[in-house]
């Protein structure tokens, strides 16, 4: 059974940094495993902000976080990280880790393509 557990959220001032962690169990790290960080702010749709393919290490970032966020993995710990720097109030949201296997190696950014989710961790950035 796949389980994803996020941690590392909190409250910071604008310009600050946070690192989120997503520890996975029950997943088999194969070439087409997409580990994706989504976020959802109140009244907004859930959006994918960063993706990493665990087999190749290829990464994707949304335009809104490109250059500020970095996704990485530690295969020994079965953990994916999201380092968030230069945080802005607009980054305030619940952040979720999601996982799915895909037959292709494209970027899958729609939340309904993912079958495994963590419980979420809140990030609040004050101005």
XYZ file of N, CA, C and O in Angstrom:
508
model
N 0.846 -1.194 0.000
C 0.000 0.000 0.000
C 0.884 1.248 0.000
O 1.812 1.350 0.790
N 0.582 2.163 -0.879
C 1.369 3.385 -0.995
C 0.957 4.373 0.086
O -0.227 4.599 0.339
N 1.957 4.942 0.735
C 1.700 5.979 1.729
C 2.679 7.123 1.505
O 3.878 6.896 1.332
N 2.152 8.339 1.516
C 2.975 9.546 1.366
C 2.739 10.431 2.588
O 1.588 10.716 2.930
N 3.816 10.862 3.207
C 3.700 11.683 4.411
C 4.529 12.943 4.227
O 5.758 12.874 4.094
N 3.838 14.093 4.219
C 4.534 15.377 4.076
C 4.874 15.955 5.442
O 4.179 15.703 6.428
N 5.910 16.772 5.447
C 6.270 17.527 6.648
C 7.053 18.762 6.209
O 7.475 18.862 5.051
N 7.229 19.689 7.148
C 8.085 20.832 6.890
C 7.366 22.142 6.647
O 8.010 23.179 6.476
N 6.052 22.134 6.620
C 5.330 23.387 6.425
C 5.459 24.290 7.646
O 5.982 23.900 8.684
N 4.973 25.518 7.503
C 5.017 26.453 8.607
C 4.719 27.860 8.138
O 4.230 28.065 7.019
N 5.030 28.805 9.014
C 4.796 30.215 8.719
C 6.120 30.947 8.631
O 6.963 30.800 9.528
N 6.281 31.722 7.575
C 7.506 32.501 7.398
C 7.140 33.869 6.850
O 6.040 34.069 6.332
N 8.077 34.769 6.944
C 7.893 36.082 6.340
C 8.353 36.043 4.884
O 9.150 35.177 4.480
N 7.840 36.972 4.118
C 8.225 37.065 2.707
C 9.742 37.161 2.588
O 10.393 37.861 3.376
N 10.262 36.431 1.628
C 11.703 36.367 1.441
C 12.360 35.199 2.148
O 13.534 34.898 1.888
N 11.620 34.554 3.012
C 12.159 33.430 3.767
C 12.150 32.136 2.982
O 11.765 32.094 1.804
N 12.570 31.064 3.667
C 12.690 29.753 3.036
C 12.062 28.673 3.904
O 12.007 28.807 5.130
N 11.611 27.633 3.239
C 11.136 26.424 3.905
C 11.531 25.232 3.053
O 11.678 25.353 1.825
N 11.679 24.089 3.697
C 11.900 22.853 2.950
C 10.843 21.846 3.349
O 10.725 21.492 4.525
N 10.103 21.394 2.359
C 9.100 20.370 2.567
C 9.685 19.005 2.251
O 10.532 18.870 1.364
N 9.205 18.005 2.981
C 9.626 16.622 2.746
C 8.409 15.760 2.470
O 7.337 15.994 3.036
N 8.597 14.772 1.645
C 7.550 13.796 1.358
C 8.191 12.408 1.426
O 8.970 12.045 0.547
N 7.880 11.697 2.485
C 8.433 10.344 2.630
C 7.438 9.351 2.066
O 6.256 9.350 2.449
N 7.919 8.499 1.177
C 7.062 7.543 0.488
C 7.359 6.130 0.951
O 8.511 5.774 1.203
N 6.304 5.350 1.043
C 6.459 3.922 1.301
C 5.511 3.174 0.392
O 4.454 3.700 0.007
N 5.903 1.964 0.031
C 5.064 1.153 -0.840
C 5.195 1.489 -2.309
O 4.518 0.896 -3.143
N 6.074 2.437 -2.624
C 6.288 2.783 -4.029
C 7.510 2.041 -4.549
O 8.478 1.858 -3.829
N 7.445 1.680 -5.803
C 8.624 1.108 -6.434
C 9.184 2.162 -7.377
O 8.535 2.555 -8.327
N 10.362 2.635 -7.063
C 10.955 3.691 -7.864
C 11.387 3.129 -9.203
O 12.413 2.504 -9.320
N 10.569 3.348 -10.189
C 10.882 2.917 -11.536
C 10.957 4.141 -12.426
O 10.667 5.250 -12.002
N 11.303 3.920 -13.674
C 11.581 5.048 -14.557
C 10.444 6.044 -14.647
O 10.667 7.239 -14.756
N 9.225 5.579 -14.638
C 8.108 6.483 -14.920
C 7.331 6.875 -13.682
O 6.157 7.170 -13.750
N 7.974 6.878 -12.517
C 7.294 7.348 -11.325
C 7.428 8.860 -11.253
O 8.538 9.387 -11.202
N 6.305 9.529 -11.251
C 6.280 10.975 -11.140
C 5.912 11.352 -9.711
O 4.859 10.960 -9.212
N 6.815 12.059 -9.068
C 6.537 12.586 -7.732
C 6.322 14.082 -7.896
O 7.209 14.791 -8.378
N 5.147 14.525 -7.521
C 4.744 15.892 -7.830
C 4.300 16.633 -6.589
O 3.563 16.081 -5.765
N 4.736 17.864 -6.477
C 4.243 18.765 -5.445
C 3.147 19.636 -6.050
O 3.374 20.340 -7.039
N 1.971 19.545 -5.431
C 0.846 20.407 -5.769
C 0.641 21.396 -4.629
O 1.050 21.154 -3.497
N -0.063 22.461 -4.930
C -0.509 23.363 -3.882
C -1.922 23.855 -4.200
O -2.325 23.898 -5.361
N -2.611 24.179 -3.140
C -3.969 24.684 -3.307
C -4.228 25.777 -2.286
O -4.162 25.524 -1.078
N -4.508 26.958 -2.797
C -4.875 28.080 -1.946
C -6.397 28.137 -1.865
O -7.089 27.648 -2.766
N -6.932 28.744 -0.822
C -8.396 28.837 -0.683
C -9.030 29.484 -1.908
O -8.594 30.534 -2.367
N -10.049 28.820 -2.444
C -10.763 29.355 -3.582
C -10.079 29.179 -4.915
O -10.577 29.648 -5.939
N -8.940 28.502 -4.927
C -8.202 28.302 -6.172
C -8.078 26.820 -6.486
O -8.226 25.968 -5.623
N -7.771 26.540 -7.743
C -7.581 25.157 -8.163
C -6.240 24.640 -7.666
O -5.298 25.394 -7.431
N -6.165 23.319 -7.531
C -4.914 22.686 -7.150
C -3.970 22.733 -8.357
O -4.347 22.322 -9.446
N -2.766 23.233 -8.122
C -1.832 23.368 -9.229
C -0.530 22.630 -8.922
O -0.070 22.583 -7.780
N 0.036 22.058 -9.974
C 1.333 21.396 -9.848
C 2.424 22.451 -9.914
O 2.442 23.270 -10.836
N 3.325 22.441 -8.934
C 4.399 23.419 -8.929
C 5.759 22.797 -9.232
O 6.635 23.481 -9.748
N 5.940 21.511 -8.936
C 7.227 20.873 -9.206
C 7.027 19.373 -9.359
O 6.219 18.781 -8.649
N 7.759 18.810 -10.290
C 7.687 17.375 -10.572
C 9.105 16.834 -10.664
O 9.993 17.494 -11.207
N 9.288 15.627 -10.157
C 10.550 14.928 -10.370
C 10.245 13.489 -10.761
O 9.390 12.848 -10.154
N 10.912 13.029 -11.799
C 10.825 11.625 -12.166
C 11.923 10.901 -11.391
O 13.107 11.177 -11.579
N 11.515 9.975 -10.545
C 12.457 9.387 -9.606
C 13.514 8.523 -10.286
O 14.608 8.362 -9.758
N 13.182 7.977 -11.450
C 14.157 7.125 -12.117
C 15.248 7.905 -12.819
O 16.421 7.496 -12.825
N 14.881 9.035 -13.395
C 15.839 9.818 -14.185
C 16.298 11.089 -13.491
O 17.319 11.653 -13.866
N 15.535 11.550 -12.521
C 15.858 12.818 -11.869
C 15.439 14.050 -12.644
O 15.712 15.176 -12.235
N 14.739 13.852 -13.771
C 14.271 15.004 -14.553
C 13.278 15.796 -13.727
O 12.471 15.230 -12.991
N 13.336 17.103 -13.857
C 12.468 17.967 -13.070
C 11.701 18.956 -13.940
O 12.129 19.299 -15.050
N 10.588 19.375 -13.390
C 9.723 20.380 -14.025
C 9.299 21.373 -12.955
O 9.084 20.992 -11.797
N 9.170 22.640 -13.355
C 8.673 23.664 -12.449
C 7.637 24.516 -13.162
O 7.776 24.814 -14.351
N 6.627 24.915 -12.416
C 5.666 25.850 -12.978
C 6.324 27.220 -13.095
O 7.316 27.520 -12.414
N 5.773 28.053 -13.949
C 6.335 29.390 -14.142
C 6.330 30.191 -12.842
O 7.225 31.007 -12.607
N 5.353 29.929 -11.994
C 5.198 30.726 -10.778
C 6.295 30.458 -9.745
O 6.514 31.274 -8.849
N 6.990 29.318 -9.854
C 8.012 28.993 -8.856
C 9.393 28.789 -9.469
O 10.384 28.629 -8.729
N 9.467 28.795 -10.787
C 10.743 28.594 -11.468
C 11.795 29.562 -10.934
O 11.548 30.760 -10.816
N 12.950 29.032 -10.587
C 14.034 29.862 -10.075
C 14.004 30.078 -8.578
O 14.989 30.554 -8.005
N 12.915 29.718 -7.924
C 12.810 29.899 -6.470
C 12.689 28.565 -5.737
O 13.156 28.448 -4.607
N 12.045 27.602 -6.356
C 11.834 26.294 -5.740
C 12.733 25.264 -6.409
O 12.998 25.347 -7.618
N 13.145 24.275 -5.625
C 13.948 23.174 -6.149
C 13.415 21.859 -5.599
O 13.276 21.707 -4.382
N 13.137 20.931 -6.501
C 12.682 19.597 -6.088
C 13.864 18.638 -6.205
O 14.648 18.700 -7.164
N 13.992 17.770 -5.212
C 15.092 16.810 -5.217
C 14.636 15.528 -4.538
O 13.539 15.468 -3.980
N 15.491 14.512 -4.588
C 15.107 13.231 -4.009
C 16.289 12.589 -3.317
O 17.443 12.833 -3.657
N 15.965 11.786 -2.345
C 16.941 10.942 -1.665
C 16.391 9.529 -1.753
O 15.498 9.158 -0.995
N 16.906 8.761 -2.701
C 16.347 7.430 -2.924
C 16.600 6.492 -1.744
O 15.802 5.594 -1.478
N 17.697 6.715 -1.033
C 17.970 5.852 0.125
C 16.912 6.035 1.205
O 16.599 5.108 1.954
N 16.406 7.273 1.314
C 15.400 7.577 2.318
C 13.980 7.530 1.760
O 13.027 7.796 2.495
N 13.857 7.217 0.449
C 12.538 7.242 -0.201
C 11.820 8.560 0.059
O 10.623 8.580 0.379
N 12.554 9.637 -0.073
C 12.019 10.948 0.264
C 12.247 11.929 -0.873
O 13.311 11.933 -1.496
N 11.247 12.738 -1.117
C 11.338 13.825 -2.085
C 11.220 15.136 -1.315
O 10.414 15.241 -0.375
N 12.023 16.114 -1.712
C 12.052 17.396 -1.025
C 11.612 18.515 -1.951
O 11.752 18.434 -3.172
N 11.098 19.572 -1.345
C 10.821 20.798 -2.083
C 11.441 21.940 -1.288
O 10.929 22.322 -0.230
N 12.558 22.444 -1.795
C 13.208 23.596 -1.179
C 12.575 24.848 -1.761
O 12.599 25.042 -2.980
N 12.042 25.670 -0.892
C 11.336 26.875 -1.328
C 12.061 28.099 -0.793
O 12.140 28.288 0.425
N 12.597 28.892 -1.694
C 13.317 30.096 -1.336
C 12.575 31.324 -1.850
O 11.700 31.225 -2.703
N 12.956 32.474 -1.323
C 12.341 33.747 -1.745
C 10.821 33.645 -1.739
O 10.145 34.024 -2.710
N 10.301 33.132 -0.658
C 8.856 32.915 -0.584
C 8.094 34.231 -0.620
O 8.553 35.270 -0.102
N 6.933 34.158 -1.249
C 6.071 35.320 -1.422
C 4.710 35.019 -0.800
O 4.325 33.847 -0.684
N 3.962 36.054 -0.410
C 2.617 35.784 0.138
C 1.758 34.948 -0.802
O 0.917 34.175 -0.341
N 1.984 35.081 -2.105
C 1.210 34.312 -3.084
C 1.513 32.818 -3.025
O 0.804 32.006 -3.624
N 2.576 32.432 -2.323
C 2.905 31.014 -2.166
C 2.115 30.364 -1.042
O 2.193 29.144 -0.839
N 1.367 31.153 -0.302
C 0.561 30.621 0.792
C -0.465 29.631 0.252
O -1.253 29.958 -0.637
N -0.427 28.412 0.774
C -1.310 27.346 0.291
C -1.082 26.093 1.115
O -0.121 26.004 1.888
N -1.962 25.128 0.911
C -1.702 23.770 1.394
C -0.898 23.073 0.307
O -1.285 23.103 -0.875
N 0.194 22.475 0.702
C 1.064 21.781 -0.242
C 0.894 20.274 -0.075
O 0.932 19.759 1.048
N 0.737 19.607 -1.216
C 0.519 18.171 -1.224
C 1.584 17.488 -2.069
O 1.980 17.986 -3.123
N 1.966 16.306 -1.625
C 2.818 15.431 -2.400
C 1.921 14.383 -3.059
O 0.996 13.864 -2.411
N 2.191 14.091 -4.323
C 1.411 13.085 -5.044
C 2.346 12.222 -5.865
O 3.423 12.656 -6.265
N 1.896 10.994 -6.117
C 2.715 10.056 -6.880
C 1.847 9.284 -7.854
O 0.680 8.982 -7.573
N 2.439 8.965 -8.990
C 1.735 8.148 -9.974
C 2.758 7.532 -10.920
O 3.851 8.070 -11.103
N 2.375 6.418 -11.497
C 3.170 5.795 -12.546
C 2.575 6.179 -13.887
O 1.362 6.127 -14.070
N 3.416 6.570 -14.815
C 2.935 6.906 -16.141
C 3.708 6.108 -17.180
O 4.888 5.837 -17.015
N 3.010 5.754 -18.251
C 3.646 4.979 -19.313
C 4.582 5.838 -20.153
O 5.490 5.321 -20.795
N 4.367 7.138 -20.119
C 5.235 8.032 -20.884
C 6.077 8.848 -19.919
O 5.950 8.737 -18.710
N 6.941 9.657 -20.445
C 7.807 10.482 -19.599
C 7.476 11.962 -19.732
O 8.331 12.819 -19.531
N 6.222 12.233 -20.083
C 5.808 13.631 -20.191
C 5.526 14.227 -18.822
O 5.585 13.547 -17.805
N 5.195 15.503 -18.812
C 4.909 16.199 -17.565
C 3.408 16.157 -17.316
O 2.627 16.685 -18.095
N 3.052 15.516 -16.223
C 1.644 15.341 -15.880
C 1.310 16.312 -14.763
O 1.710 16.111 -13.619
N 0.553 17.344 -15.092
C 0.303 18.402 -14.132
C -1.137 18.472 -13.647
O -1.468 19.345 -12.842
N -1.996 17.610 -14.132
C -3.406 17.646 -13.687
C -3.560 16.791 -12.447
O -3.163 15.628 -12.415
N -4.193 17.352 -11.434
C -4.297 16.652 -10.154
C -5.061 15.342 -10.284
O -4.796 14.381 -9.554
N -6.012 15.261 -11.208
C -6.824 14.053 -11.312
C -6.098 12.904 -12.024
O -6.668 11.832 -12.217
N -4.856 13.120 -12.407
C -4.046 12.029 -12.959
C -3.328 11.244 -11.864
O -2.695 10.231 -12.145
N -3.410 11.730 -10.637
C -2.640 11.138 -9.544
C -3.549 10.356 -8.599
O -4.601 10.855 -8.179
N -3.076 9.170 -8.258
C -3.896 8.291 -7.420
C -3.409 8.220 -5.979
O -4.137 7.739 -5.115
N -2.198 8.681 -5.721
C -1.647 8.593 -4.368
C -1.333 10.002 -3.872
O -0.618 10.751 -4.553
N -1.843 10.308 -2.677
C -1.693 11.652 -2.127
C -1.283 11.598 -0.667
O -1.688 10.690 0.072
N -0.524 12.607 -0.263
C -0.277 12.795 1.155
C -1.392 13.624 1.771
O -2.328 14.059 1.084
N -1.254 13.875 3.067
C -2.303 14.589 3.792
C -2.186 16.103 3.649
O -3.121 16.829 3.985
N -1.043 16.570 3.173
C -0.846 18.001 2.984
C -0.143 18.658 4.149
O -0.221 18.186 5.287
N 0.549 19.752 3.860
C 1.206 20.541 4.890
C 1.013 22.016 4.536
O 1.162 22.414 3.380
N 0.650 22.811 5.527
C 0.307 24.210 5.291
C 1.560 25.081 5.246
O 2.436 24.972 6.115
N 1.609 25.948 4.245
C 2.662 26.956 4.136
C 1.984 28.321 4.135
O 1.087 28.577 3.324
N 2.403 29.172 5.061
C 1.838 30.521 5.159
C 2.977 31.533 5.105
O 3.927 31.449 5.891
N 2.878 32.463 4.154
C 3.909 33.478 3.977
C 3.279 34.844 4.234
O 2.320 35.230 3.568
N 3.827 35.562 5.187
C 3.286 36.865 5.534
C 4.163 37.966 4.939
O 5.371 37.811 4.788
N 3.514 39.078 4.630
C 4.244 40.199 4.005
C 4.847 41.114 5.052
O 4.562 41.005 6.233
